[in-house]
C-alpha cells in the first residue's frame, strides 16, 4: 500500500526516529498488545494495522487507512476525536487476518477496546450499534469505484507482507536437516573449501547447519554437489522458538536495518546472520538455566567485529 493514504505530518513523525516510536509520546519499546495501531513494513510495502489479538508469531489485525475517501460496508469510519492524532481513519474489518510480527515496524496510536471488539466481531455480519465517535462504512456498489481499488490494494499488500522471509524454527518431533546429512559420506570438506574459498572451520559450520547459507553460497554448493538450491538453503539447524520470538520483535528492526546497510545485504539476511551468531554463542556458553535470548543477542551484537577471513584458493 503506498503512503499517500497517510497524511504527511504522520509520515514525518514516523520517520524522525530510528527506533519504534509513539509519535504522540516518547521513543519506547512497547510490548505488542490489542488496540495498538502499528505500521507494518517490508521492502516497499507499508500499511497501518490495528491489532485485534496476538497469536504467537502473528497478530490478528485489520488494515487502516487515514483520510482516504474510501470505505465499504465492513468498514468502521473512526472520527478524529477517537484518535490521538486527530486524523479520521477507516478500519477495514473485512480484511482482518494474520500479520507476521516480523513485519511490524513502529507503533502509531492506541485505540479503545470498544473499537477492537467491533472489528473482531464484524465478520460476517457487523453489529448495527457502533462505538461512539464512529460510523458504519458505506457499501461498494461497483468494482469500478475507487473504494474497490483501495480495498484490493490493501488486500494485495497484506498478502505480500505475509510472505516476508521467516526464520527456521524448531518444530516438535521434526528431525533436523543439515548439509552434512544431505551430502552423506565423501570428501565434503575439501570440496567445499575449494569451491567456496572458506577456511575449514567455516565449512564445518555450514555442514553442521550452525551457519546459514547466503543465496550466493547456496548457489555454489548446489552447483558443486548436484543438490537443488532449495534443499541447500534449508539445510540449517532450526532455531529455538524463544530466540526467534525475540529476534522477530520490532524492537530489533532498526538494528537489522543498520546491519543491512553496513554489510550491504537485505534486512532478512542481516537478521538471519545475527540469529545464528547468537545461537552459536549460546551453544558455547554453559549453564543449566534457560538462555536469556535478549541478553545473548545484545552480547553477540556488542562483540568486536570479526576480521574478514582470508579466502583460500
C-alpha positions as a Markdown table, in Angstrom:
| # | Residue | x | y | z |
|---|---|---|---|---|
| 1 | Unk | 0.0 | 0.0 | 0.0 |
| 2 | Unk | 1.5 | 3.4 | -0.9 |
| 3 | Unk | 1.9 | 6.0 | 1.7 |
| 4 | Unk | -0.1 | 8.8 | 0.0 |
| 5 | Unk | -3.0 | 7.5 | 2.1 |
| 6 | Unk | -1.2 | 8.7 | 5.2 |
| 7 | Unk | -1.1 | 12.4 | 6.0 |
| 8 | Unk | 2.4 | 13.9 | 5.6 |
| 9 | Unk | 2.5 | 15.1 | 9.2 |
| 10 | Unk | 2.3 | 11.4 | 10.3 |
| 11 | Unk | 4.9 | 10.3 | 7.8 |
| 12 | Unk | 7.2 | 12.9 | 9.2 |
| 13 | Unk | 6.7 | 11.7 | 12.7 |
| 14 | Unk | 7.2 | 8.0 | 11.8 |
| 15 | Unk | 10.5 | 8.8 | 10.0 |
| 16 | Unk | 12.0 | 11.2 | 12.6 |
| 17 | Unk | 13.4 | 8.5 | 14.9 |
| 18 | Unk | 15.5 | 5.4 | 14.3 |
| 19 | Unk | 13.6 | 3.0 | 16.6 |
| 20 | Unk | 10.0 | 2.2 | 17.4 |
| 21 | Unk | 8.3 | 5.4 | 18.2 |
| 22 | Unk | 5.0 | 6.7 | 19.5 |
| 23 | Unk | 4.5 | 9.9 | 17.6 |
| 24 | Unk | 2.4 | 11.3 | 20.4 |
| 25 | Unk | 4.9 | 10.4 | 23.2 |
| 26 | Unk | 8.4 | 9.2 | 23.6 |
| 27 | Unk | 10.7 | 6.7 | 21.9 |
| 28 | Unk | 9.9 | 3.4 | 23.5 |
| 29 | Unk | 9.9 | -0.4 | 23.3 |
| 30 | Unk | 6.3 | -1.2 | 23.8 |
| 31 | Unk | 5.0 | -4.8 | 24.1 |
| 32 | Unk | 2.6 | -5.6 | 21.3 |
| 33 | Unk | -1.0 | -5.6 | 22.6 |
| 34 | Unk | -4.6 | -5.4 | 21.3 |
| 35 | Unk | -5.8 | -1.9 | 20.5 |
| 36 | Unk | -2.4 | -0.7 | 19.2 |
| 37 | Unk | -2.1 | 0.8 | 15.7 |
| 38 | Unk | 1.2 | -0.2 | 14.1 |
| 39 | Unk | 2.9 | 0.4 | 10.8 |
| 40 | Unk | 3.7 | -2.8 | 9.1 |
| 41 | Unk | 6.6 | -2.7 | 6.6 |
| 42 | Unk | 8.6 | -5.0 | 4.4 |
| 43 | Unk | 10.6 | -3.9 | 1.3 |
| 44 | Unk | 8.4 | -1.3 | -0.4 |
| 45 | Unk | 5.1 | -2.3 | 1.2 |
| 46 | Unk | 3.8 | -0.3 | 4.1 |
| 47 | Unk | 0.4 | -0.3 | 5.7 |
| 48 | Unk | -1.2 | 0.6 | 9.1 |
| 49 | Unk | -2.8 | -2.2 | 11.0 |
| 50 | Unk | -5.0 | -2.3 | 14.2 |
| 51 | Unk | -4.1 | -5.3 | 16.4 |
| 52 | Unk | -7.1 | -7.3 | 17.5 |
| 53 | Unk | -5.2 | -10.1 | 19.2 |
| 54 | Unk | -1.7 | -11.6 | 19.5 |
| 55 | Unk | -1.3 | -15.2 | 18.3 |
| 56 | Unk | 2.2 | -16.5 | 18.8 |
| 57 | Unk | 4.4 | -15.1 | 16.0 |
| 58 | Unk | 1.4 | -13.4 | 14.3 |
| 59 | Unk | -1.0 | -10.7 | 15.2 |
| 60 | Unk | -4.6 | -10.8 | 14.1 |
| 61 | Unk | -5.1 | -7.3 | 12.6 |
| 62 | Unk | -7.2 | -5.2 | 10.3 |
| 63 | Unk | -5.7 | -2.6 | 7.9 |
| 64 | Unk | -6.4 | 1.1 | 8.5 |
| 65 | Unk | -6.3 | 4.0 | 6.1 |
| 66 | Unk | -6.1 | 7.7 | 7.1 |
| 67 | Unk | -8.1 | 10.4 | 5.4 |
| 68 | Unk | -8.8 | 8.5 | 2.2 |
| 69 | Unk | -12.3 | 8.9 | 0.5 |
| 70 | Unk | -12.8 | 5.1 | 0.5 |
| 71 | Unk | -14.8 | 2.6 | 2.6 |
| 72 | Unk | -17.0 | -0.5 | 2.3 |
| 73 | Unk | -19.9 | -1.9 | 4.3 |
| 74 | Unk | -17.5 | -3.9 | 6.6 |
| 75 | Unk | -15.5 | -0.8 | 7.5 |
| 76 | Unk | -15.7 | 1.3 | 10.6 |
| 77 | Unk | -15.0 | 5.0 | 10.0 |
| 78 | Unk | -13.4 | 6.5 | 13.1 |
| 79 | Unk | -13.7 | 10.2 | 13.8 |
| 80 | Unk | -10.6 | 12.2 | 14.6 |
| 81 | Unk | -11.9 | 12.7 | 18.1 |
| 82 | Unk | -11.2 | 8.9 | 18.8 |
| 83 | Unk | -7.6 | 9.1 | 17.5 |
| 84 | Unk | -4.6 | 10.6 | 19.3 |
| 85 | Unk | -3.6 | 12.5 | 16.1 |
| 86 | Unk | -7.0 | 13.9 | 15.4 |
| 87 | Unk | -6.9 | 12.3 | 12.0 |
| 88 | Unk | -10.1 | 10.5 | 10.8 |
| 89 | Unk | -9.4 | 6.8 | 9.9 |
| 90 | Unk | -11.1 | 3.9 | 8.1 |
| 91 | Unk | -10.8 | 0.5 | 9.7 |
| 92 | Unk | -11.2 | -2.3 | 7.1 |
| 93 | Unk | -12.6 | -5.1 | 9.3 |
| 94 | Unk | -13.4 | -7.2 | 6.2 |
| 95 | Unk | -9.7 | -7.6 | 5.5 |
| 96 | Unk | -8.9 | -8.9 | 9.1 |
| 97 | Unk | -6.3 | -11.7 | 9.1 |
| 98 | Unk | -2.9 | -12.8 | 10.4 |
| 99 | Unk | 0.0 | -10.4 | 10.0 |
| 100 | Unk | 3.6 | -11.7 | 11.0 |
| 101 | Unk | 5.1 | -9.9 | 13.9 |
| 102 | Unk | 8.3 | -9.7 | 12.0 |
| 103 | Unk | 6.9 | -7.0 | 9.7 |
| 104 | Unk | 5.6 | -4.7 | 12.4 |
| 105 | Unk | 7.7 | -1.6 | 12.4 |
| 106 | Unk | 6.5 | 1.3 | 14.6 |
| 107 | Unk | 3.5 | 2.0 | 16.9 |
| 108 | Unk | 1.4 | 4.9 | 15.8 |
| 109 | Unk | -1.6 | 5.1 | 18.1 |
| 110 | Unk | -3.7 | 3.2 | 20.6 |
| 111 | Unk | -7.5 | 2.8 | 20.1 |
| 112 | Unk | -10.3 | 1.9 | 22.5 |
| 113 | Unk | -11.3 | -1.7 | 23.2 |
| 114 | Unk | -14.8 | -0.9 | 22.0 |
| 115 | Unk | -13.4 | -0.4 | 18.5 |
| 116 | Unk | -11.3 | -3.5 | 18.8 |
| 117 | Unk | -14.4 | -5.6 | 19.8 |
| 118 | Unk | -16.5 | -4.2 | 17.0 |
| 119 | Unk | -13.8 | -5.1 | 14.4 |
| 120 | Unk | -13.1 | -8.5 | 15.9 |
| 121 | Unk | -16.8 | -9.5 | 15.6 |
| 122 | Unk | -17.6 | -7.6 | 12.4 |
| 123 | Unk | -17.3 | -10.6 | 10.1 |
| 124 | Unk | -19.6 | -12.0 | 8.7 |
| 125 | Unk | -22.2 | -9.5 | 10.0 |
| 126 | Unk | -21.1 | -6.3 | 11.7 |
| 127 | Unk | -23.1 | -5.1 | 14.7 |
| 128 | Unk | -25.6 | -2.4 | 13.9 |
| 129 | Unk | -24.6 | -0.4 | 17.0 |
| 130 | Unk | -21.2 | 1.2 | 16.6 |
| 131 | Unk | -18.8 | 2.7 | 19.2 |
| 132 | Unk | -19.2 | 6.4 | 20.0 |
| 133 | Unk | -17.4 | 8.7 | 17.5 |
| 134 | Unk | -17.6 | 6.1 | 14.7 |
| 135 | Unk | -20.0 | 5.1 | 11.9 |
| 136 | Unk | -20.5 | 2.1 | 9.6 |
| 137 | Unk | -18.9 | 2.3 | 6.2 |
| 138 | Unk | -21.0 | 2.5 | 3.0 |
| 139 | Unk | -21.2 | -0.4 | 0.6 |
| 140 | Unk | -19.2 | -0.5 | -2.6 |
| 141 | Unk | -21.8 | -0.9 | -5.4 |
| 142 | Unk | -19.4 | -1.4 | -8.3 |
| 143 | Unk | -15.9 | -2.9 | -8.8 |
| 144 | Unk | -15.2 | 0.3 | -10.8 |
| 145 | Unk | -15.5 | 2.6 | -7.7 |
| 146 | Unk | -12.2 | 4.0 | -6.2 |
| 147 | Unk | -13.0 | 2.2 | -2.9 |
| 148 | Unk | -12.8 | -1.2 | -4.6 |
| 149 | Unk | -9.3 | -0.3 | -5.8 |
| 150 | Unk | -8.3 | 0.7 | -2.3 |
| 151 | Unk | -9.6 | -2.5 | -0.9 |
| 152 | Unk | -7.9 | -4.6 | -3.5 |
| 153 | Unk | -4.6 | -2.7 | -3.0 |
| 154 | Unk | -4.8 | -3.3 | 0.8 |
| 155 | Unk | -5.5 | -7.0 | 0.3 |
| 156 | Unk | -2.6 | -7.4 | -2.1 |
| 157 | Unk | -0.2 | -5.5 | 0.3 |
| 158 | Unk | -1.2 | -7.8 | 3.2 |
| 159 | Unk | -0.6 | -10.9 | 1.1 |
| 160 | Unk | 2.9 | -9.7 | 0.3 |
| 161 | Unk | 3.7 | -8.8 | 3.9 |
| 162 | Unk | 2.7 | -12.4 | 4.9 |
| 163 | Unk | 5.4 | -13.7 | 2.5 |
| 164 | Unk | 8.2 | -11.8 | 4.3 |
| 165 | Unk | 11.1 | -14.3 | 4.9 |
| 166 | Unk | 10.7 | -16.1 | 8.2 |
| 167 | Unk | 13.4 | -17.7 | 10.4 |
| 168 | Unk | 13.6 | -21.5 | 10.6 |
| 169 | Unk | 12.1 | -22.5 | 13.9 |
| 170 | Unk | 12.3 | -25.9 | 15.8 |
| 171 | Unk | 9.1 | -27.9 | 15.4 |
| 172 | Unk | 8.4 | -30.7 | 17.9 |
| 173 | Unk | 9.2 | -34.2 | 16.5 |
| 174 | Unk | 10.9 | -32.8 | 13.4 |
| 175 | Unk | 14.4 | -34.2 | 12.7 |
| 176 | Unk | 17.0 | -31.5 | 11.7 |
| 177 | Unk | 18.3 | -31.5 | 8.2 |
| 178 | Unk | 21.9 | -30.5 | 7.7 |
| 179 | Unk | 24.1 | -30.1 | 4.7 |
| 180 | Unk | 26.3 | -32.9 | 6.0 |
| 181 | Unk | 23.3 | -35.2 | 6.1 |
| 182 | Unk | 22.3 | -34.3 | 2.6 |
| 183 | Unk | 25.8 | -34.9 | 1.2 |
| 184 | Unk | 26.3 | -38.2 | 3.0 |
| 185 | Unk | 29.8 | -39.7 | 3.0 |
| 186 | Unk | 32.5 | -38.3 | 0.9 |
| 187 | Unk | 35.2 | -35.6 | 0.6 |
| 188 | Unk | 32.8 | -32.8 | 1.7 |
| 189 | Unk | 35.2 | -30.5 | 3.5 |
| 190 | Unk | 37.9 | -30.3 | 0.8 |
| 191 | Unk | 35.3 | -30.0 | -1.9 |
| 192 | Unk | 33.5 | -27.1 | -0.3 |
| 193 | Unk | 36.7 | -25.4 | 0.9 |
| 194 | Unk | 37.9 | -25.2 | -2.7 |
| 195 | Unk | 34.6 | -24.2 | -4.1 |
| 196 | Unk | 33.7 | -21.6 | -1.6 |
| 197 | Unk | 37.1 | -20.3 | -0.7 |
| 198 | Unk | 36.4 | -20.5 | 3.0 |
| 199 | Unk | 38.6 | -21.8 | 5.9 |
| 200 | Unk | 37.8 | -25.3 | 7.3 |
| 201 | Unk | 36.1 | -24.0 | 10.5 |
| 202 | Unk | 33.6 | -22.0 | 8.5 |
| 203 | Unk | 32.9 | -25.0 | 6.2 |
| 204 | Unk | 32.3 | -27.1 | 9.3 |
| 205 | Unk | 29.7 | -24.6 | 10.4 |
| 206 | Unk | 28.0 | -24.9 | 7.0 |
| 207 | Unk | 28.0 | -28.7 | 7.2 |
| 208 | Unk | 26.6 | -28.8 | 10.7 |
| 209 | Unk | 23.9 | -26.2 | 10.0 |
| 210 | Unk | 25.1 | -23.6 | 12.5 |
| 211 | Unk | 25.9 | -21.1 | 9.9 |
| 212 | Unk | 23.1 | -20.2 | 7.4 |
| 213 | Unk | 24.0 | -20.2 | 3.7 |
| 214 | Unk | 23.6 | -16.9 | 1.9 |
| 215 | Unk | 22.0 | -17.2 | -1.6 |
| 216 | Unk | 25.4 | -16.8 | -3.3 |
| 217 | Unk | 26.9 | -19.6 | -1.2 |
| 218 | Unk | 23.9 | -21.8 | -1.6 |
| 219 | Unk | 24.1 | -21.5 | -5.4 |
| 220 | Unk | 27.8 | -22.5 | -5.4 |
| 221 | Unk | 27.2 | -25.5 | -3.1 |
| 222 | Unk | 24.3 | -26.6 | -5.3 |
| 223 | Unk | 26.4 | -26.3 | -8.5 |
| 224 | Unk | 29.3 | -28.3 | -6.9 |
| 225 | Unk | 27.2 | -31.0 | -5.3 |
| 226 | Unk | 24.2 | -31.5 | -7.6 |
| 227 | Unk | 21.7 | -30.7 | -4.9 |
| 228 | Unk | 18.9 | -28.3 | -5.5 |
| 229 | Unk | 19.4 | -24.7 | -4.3 |
| 230 | Unk | 16.2 | -25.0 | -2.3 |
| 231 | Unk | 17.4 | -28.1 | -0.4 |
| 232 | Unk | 20.8 | -26.5 | 0.2 |
| 233 | Unk | 19.2 | -23.3 | 1.6 |
| 234 | Unk | 17.0 | -25.2 | 4.0 |
| 235 | Unk | 19.9 | -27.3 | 5.4 |
| 236 | Unk | 20.3 | -25.4 | 8.6 |
| 237 | Unk | 19.5 | -26.2 | 12.2 |
| 238 | Unk | 16.2 | -24.7 | 13.2 |
| 239 | Unk | 16.3 | -22.1 | 15.9 |
| 240 | Unk | 14.7 | -22.2 | 19.3 |
| 241 | Unk | 11.2 | -20.6 | 19.3 |
| 242 | Unk | 12.1 | -18.3 | 22.2 |
| 243 | Unk | 15.1 | -16.9 | 20.2 |
| 244 | Unk | 13.0 | -16.5 | 17.1 |
| 245 | Unk | 10.3 | -14.7 | 19.0 |
| 246 | Unk | 12.9 | -12.2 | 20.4 |
| 247 | Unk | 14.7 | -11.7 | 17.1 |
| 248 | Unk | 11.4 | -11.0 | 15.3 |
| 249 | Unk | 10.2 | -8.4 | 17.8 |
| 250 | Unk | 10.0 | -4.9 | 16.2 |
| 251 | Unk | 12.4 | -3.6 | 18.9 |
| 252 | Unk | 15.2 | -5.0 | 16.8 |
| 253 | Unk | 14.1 | -3.7 | 13.4 |
| 254 | Unk | 16.3 | -0.6 | 13.5 |
| 255 | Unk | 19.3 | -2.9 | 14.3 |
| 256 | Unk | 18.6 | -5.2 | 11.3 |
| 257 | Unk | 18.2 | -2.1 | 9.1 |
| 258 | Unk | 21.5 | -0.7 | 10.3 |
| 259 | Unk | 23.3 | -4.0 | 9.9 |
| 260 | Unk | 21.9 | -4.5 | 6.4 |
| 261 | Unk | 23.2 | -1.1 | 5.4 |
| 262 | Unk | 26.6 | -1.7 | 6.9 |
| 263 | Unk | 27.1 | -5.1 | 5.3 |
| 264 | Unk | 25.3 | -4.3 | 2.0 |
| 265 | Unk | 22.7 | -7.1 | 2.4 |
| 266 | Unk | 19.0 | -7.1 | 2.9 |
| 267 | Unk | 17.2 | -7.0 | 6.2 |
| 268 | Unk | 16.3 | -10.7 | 6.1 |
| 269 | Unk | 19.9 | -11.7 | 5.7 |
| 270 | Unk | 21.1 | -9.3 | 8.5 |
| 271 | Unk | 18.5 | -10.8 | 10.8 |
| 272 | Unk | 19.4 | -14.4 | 9.8 |
| 273 | Unk | 23.1 | -13.9 | 10.3 |
| 274 | Unk | 22.7 | -12.3 | 13.8 |
| 275 | Unk | 20.2 | -15.1 | 14.8 |
| 276 | Unk | 22.7 | -17.9 | 14.0 |
| 277 | Unk | 25.6 | -15.9 | 15.5 |
| 278 | Unk | 23.6 | -15.6 | 18.8 |
| 279 | Unk | 22.6 | -19.3 | 18.6 |
| 280 | Unk | 26.2 | -20.4 | 18.2 |
| 281 | Unk | 27.3 | -18.0 | 21.0 |
| 282 | Unk | 24.7 | -19.6 | 23.4 |
| 283 | Unk | 25.9 | -23.1 | 22.4 |
| 284 | Unk | 29.5 | -22.2 | 23.6 |
| 285 | Unk | 28.3 | -21.0 | 26.9 |
| 286 | Unk | 27.4 | -23.3 | 29.7 |
| 287 | Unk | 24.8 | -23.3 | 32.5 |
| 288 | Unk | 21.6 | -25.1 | 33.3 |
| 289 | Unk | 19.2 | -22.1 | 33.1 |
| 290 | Unk | 17.2 | -21.3 | 30.0 |
| 291 | Unk | 19.1 | -18.8 | 27.9 |
| 292 | Unk | 18.3 | -15.1 | 28.2 |
| 293 | Unk | 17.9 | -14.7 | 24.5 |
| 294 | Unk | 17.6 | -10.9 | 24.6 |
| 295 | Unk | 20.8 | -10.7 | 26.6 |
| 296 | Unk | 22.6 | -13.2 | 24.4 |
| 297 | Unk | 21.5 | -11.3 | 21.3 |
| 298 | Unk | 22.8 | -8.0 | 22.8 |
| 299 | Unk | 26.0 | -9.7 | 23.8 |
| 300 | Unk | 26.5 | -11.0 | 20.2 |
| 301 | Unk | 25.8 | -7.6 | 18.7 |
| 302 | Unk | 28.1 | -5.8 | 21.1 |
| 303 | Unk | 31.1 | -8.1 | 20.4 |
| 304 | Unk | 34.0 | -6.6 | 18.3 |
| 305 | Unk | 33.6 | -7.2 | 14.6 |
| 306 | Unk | 35.4 | -10.3 | 13.4 |
| 307 | Unk | 38.1 | -9.6 | 10.8 |
| 308 | Unk | 37.3 | -10.8 | 7.3 |
| 309 | Unk | 39.0 | -14.2 | 7.0 |
| 310 | Unk | 41.3 | -14.6 | 4.0 |
| 311 | Unk | 39.8 | -16.6 | 1.1 |
| 312 | Unk | 41.7 | -19.8 | 0.3 |
| 313 | Unk | 42.4 | -20.5 | -3.3 |
